[in-house]
Structures are given as structure tokens and as C-alpha cells.
């Protein structure tokens, strides 16, 4: 695994959730299209829920430009 050359201040996260794989895939495609200029560092898939139905979660970690606040 290679090192990611970035500082924590440049990393952002988002979590997508859906009730089935097709919906999550569609949401992920839309998010990636909306953030085409962002470099994705990692994507992690997790499922949680009851026996009746799981909810799928996709955690996306991506690089973003640093925002500086000025007083």
C-alpha cells in the first residue's frame, strides 16, 4: 500500500446509505459525477440492520482543497 501525500485538513468524508445494492450503486455514481474533480482516497462498504432488511452504507474519503477563514 502506498502512502497518501496529504494532510488531514485536506481530507473530507461523506456517507451514502441505501436499502439495496442497486440504489447504493446509483447514489455512488451520482456522487462521483458531482465530485468529478475530487480524488477519492478510499471507499468502505458496511451493512447494518435487522433480519428484516439491512441498510448499506458507503463511506467515501476524498481530498478537497483547503479552506482558509480570514477574520
Coordinates of C-alpha atoms in Angstrom, one line a residue:
X1 CA 0.0 0.0 0.0
X2 CA 1.4 3.4 -0.9
X3 CA 1.3 6.4 1.3
X4 CA -1.3 9.2 0.6
X5 CA 0.5 12.5 0.4
X6 CA -2.0 14.8 2.1
X7 CA -2.7 16.3 5.5
X8 CA -5.8 15.7 7.5
X9 CA -7.0 19.2 6.7
X10 CA -7.4 18.3 3.1
X11 CA -9.5 15.1 3.7
X12 CA -13.3 15.1 3.7
X13 CA -15.8 12.3 4.2
X14 CA -19.3 11.5 3.1
X15 CA -21.6 8.6 3.9
X16 CA -24.1 7.3 1.4
X17 CA -26.9 4.9 2.5
X18 CA -29.4 2.8 0.8
X19 CA -31.7 -0.2 1.3
X20 CA -30.3 -2.3 -1.6
X21 CA -27.1 -2.6 -3.7
X22 CA -28.7 -1.1 -6.9
X23 CA -29.8 2.1 -5.1
X24 CA -26.4 2.5 -3.4
X25 CA -24.6 2.0 -6.7
X26 CA -26.8 4.7 -8.2
X27 CA -26.1 7.1 -5.4
X28 CA -22.4 6.4 -5.6
X29 CA -22.4 7.0 -9.3
X30 CA -24.2 10.3 -8.8
X31 CA -21.9 11.4 -6.0
X32 CA -18.8 10.6 -8.2
X33 CA -20.3 12.5 -11.1
X34 CA -21.0 15.5 -8.9
X35 CA -17.4 15.4 -7.4
X36 CA -15.5 14.5 -10.6
X37 CA -12.6 16.9 -9.6
X38 CA -12.1 15.2 -6.2
X39 CA -9.6 12.5 -5.7
X40 CA -11.1 9.6 -3.8
X41 CA -8.7 8.2 -1.2
X42 CA -10.9 5.3 0.0
X43 CA -14.3 3.8 -0.1
X44 CA -15.6 1.4 2.6
X45 CA -18.8 -0.6 2.4
X46 CA -20.7 -1.7 5.6
X47 CA -24.1 -3.2 6.3
X48 CA -26.3 -2.7 9.4
X49 CA -29.8 -3.5 10.3
X50 CA -32.2 -6.2 11.4
X51 CA -33.1 -9.6 10.0
X52 CA -35.9 -7.9 8.0
X53 CA -33.6 -5.8 6.0
X54 CA -30.1 -4.3 6.0
X55 CA -29.1 -0.8 5.3
X56 CA -26.0 -0.5 3.2
X57 CA -23.5 2.3 4.0
X58 CA -20.7 3.6 1.8
X59 CA -18.0 5.8 3.5
X60 CA -16.1 7.9 1.0
X61 CA -12.9 9.6 2.0
X62 CA -11.7 12.2 -0.6
X63 CA -9.3 15.0 -1.0
X64 CA -10.6 18.6 -1.1
X65 CA -9.0 21.9 -1.3
X66 CA -8.1 23.6 2.0
X67 CA -10.4 26.4 3.0
X68 CA -8.9 29.2 5.0
X69 CA -11.0 31.5 7.1
X70 CA -10.0 35.1 7.4
X71 CA -11.0 37.4 10.2

